[in-house]
Steps between C-alpha positions, in 0.01 A plus 500: 500500500814562705465430872597773744796427727273507806291220347806293422642539850168461683507198729284207405189498717406144585151392608437433873474126434730305268412163349714227352478132418787256537512168318557186705697196390187304412340779297270646762539864603524694827309830509674769707334823614739754654365800690709789373438817698791511742463869590156430651609164645273344236185649655199358318351746253201455273741485205685210661174316566387554142826356371509199731141384470478435124849349486425256781176402327690443176752278678220313680350394167831423325571124524871560444537714814588269789566745785461873557751698709415836657803691622623859534801691370766612748575397854281726715146377451263256339213747540454757777124536459259696286579817305283739701592838349231508232248330724558770762419779252181331388391446860534872572304585186226258597483634856446849357229386256126548532448138603800391710312211662441329165769232498467464123582867449877447497535321168877469526477328841237269356723407208813465712353268761302295249796430275749449784274253678421324174873453441556372854212255460647381169827419676315311776316288242768473231494158327879467488778533756596858581834565670498836682849609608435736793843651561525824699195704601164329446215706639130560441432459131827310467369233732184504288711401199695238691245340734309309234801358317539125518870522594614800707866564573644734762866583556725625778404858405124451480287726720125442484223710655141613463537851649170645376399614850763775458312648202141458614432197280485128592688190372326461164618321181359180649643567845164420652548149357862421581522674837209289623690186399817568695583305817311603813444875531799598288287650222315735731822608670669579167195695382483710816872568534629497142796305637778416256621140477794324337539177307456245780195678640351537152511124461357452850215742418429317171593799284795314346606144429878496453793692645774514237815711504490781247845393380341175376227666296672473163577133559131439572393686185756307295372171646150583376632456147619144561186345647289246308186716491202311364188692599426232759633523855712803410421640843670195654807551282521864610451406863787252490726748325436768763533258789851412385602867531299591808654586835367279780314646796790413727757668277272804473497534881121479525519529879630856465211605274295744711156397375566132564680571826208707633227275362359396837502858626332630184227238532446603859483871419268460202263251663328761717124509435483853352719713278532766771637239740735359236643843419531585868686174564744572216570867572543448877740210451823557692774356284865547409446331163581765237281334236200501734572859604490610136177308443343669802611845381348440156167396651494804728570738210270322254142574406248379760246472221732270305554283806125460544450430130776237486358329808147501357614359168685208654205419726230525233663316210627173644266292284515698176667372185800676347281650227246623755777662701640687200150624417452617858843663518413692184200656672694568821790658311271736309352609833853562629576713195181700559572565869756720666750271673650338189587826326621652827727203566648520150552874543682461830721209396561549127400848382599744776699238694434674833386172658236692693167365372181647644276197513124534486476303825747572776424180692353155447213591730391781268460265202129422484387154391264642237794694349683169454186330371483758223820368342325173419208659314535543126275563201539144371264298718187302427397522136800723424752238612578404141609860429783486755826569310646174636183295463668259257756377755405150605 
């Protein structure tokens, strides 16, 4: 059958994640996963998750794979967050259903969060070194992909943030885990303000391990092919390789990094005994620091309900395991999808782009404690615990 000219000339449509394997000098292989959706800044979609998860599991069990690299095509972003367009439509449909309070009613949200969190957990617990190259924008779900990697690289163009307060959500994808493990009160401040940080601050906040110039990326990838990978101590080999290319804290001008520079002040602001006092201390701060001013503005415009939820999560989960936190976040995220603020935040920022969200609660004071408590209640307690979609994480 003769092909039509339109078929012949049609551009090749590539999948949103590309995979390749490169042979090393000693016969081992490097597995490379490249996020490939530049138009959306590699926003995480369910299709991307469903491509990444089985391939990573295949590489984990392949004795010839020494190291896995996760990177992104282009120069703008590693991953700017989650793909919220479809999720937004399903939230509206669920809100209009006969049982909007049933958090299991939105089957797409259930599938999205389960599979995304399962992938993030896999990266956290991967049995081999994973090198995540976080160049450009790394936000929300992008940090979820990067945070659990054994070796995390940032560059001079890296900008990291968990800005979920702007869309009525909270720092999920394991954010409850890694924000609580940052120095001092940094995690709470970043959750409340959605503040964006660069390479030096990302290392200070324990979201990254190495600052390497983007111009040196190819040399690093080429060097992976020359290492004597053996399956034993490969993480040490990778560490030494990256250390040789890394920019020192002094060369990176750590003292000019706003998060590090304001560390004492942030600890002071976020050490007040209640959330209301913490928020008041932040928003009434008189400062000429542009970074702090932007952080304050984001907190003021953000969802009061999200602020309360983020605060409650960090306070209630300090002694939970990583698996327990992902299971809890799954419940909390389904509640968010079933309530009004998340969809309204997505509408205002992404759909209509009017940046005028009408939050369910106008102030922190109007957020009742029992409303927050409801986020922590799911159908998988007691004897039903084994039925939790993430029950097998351990």
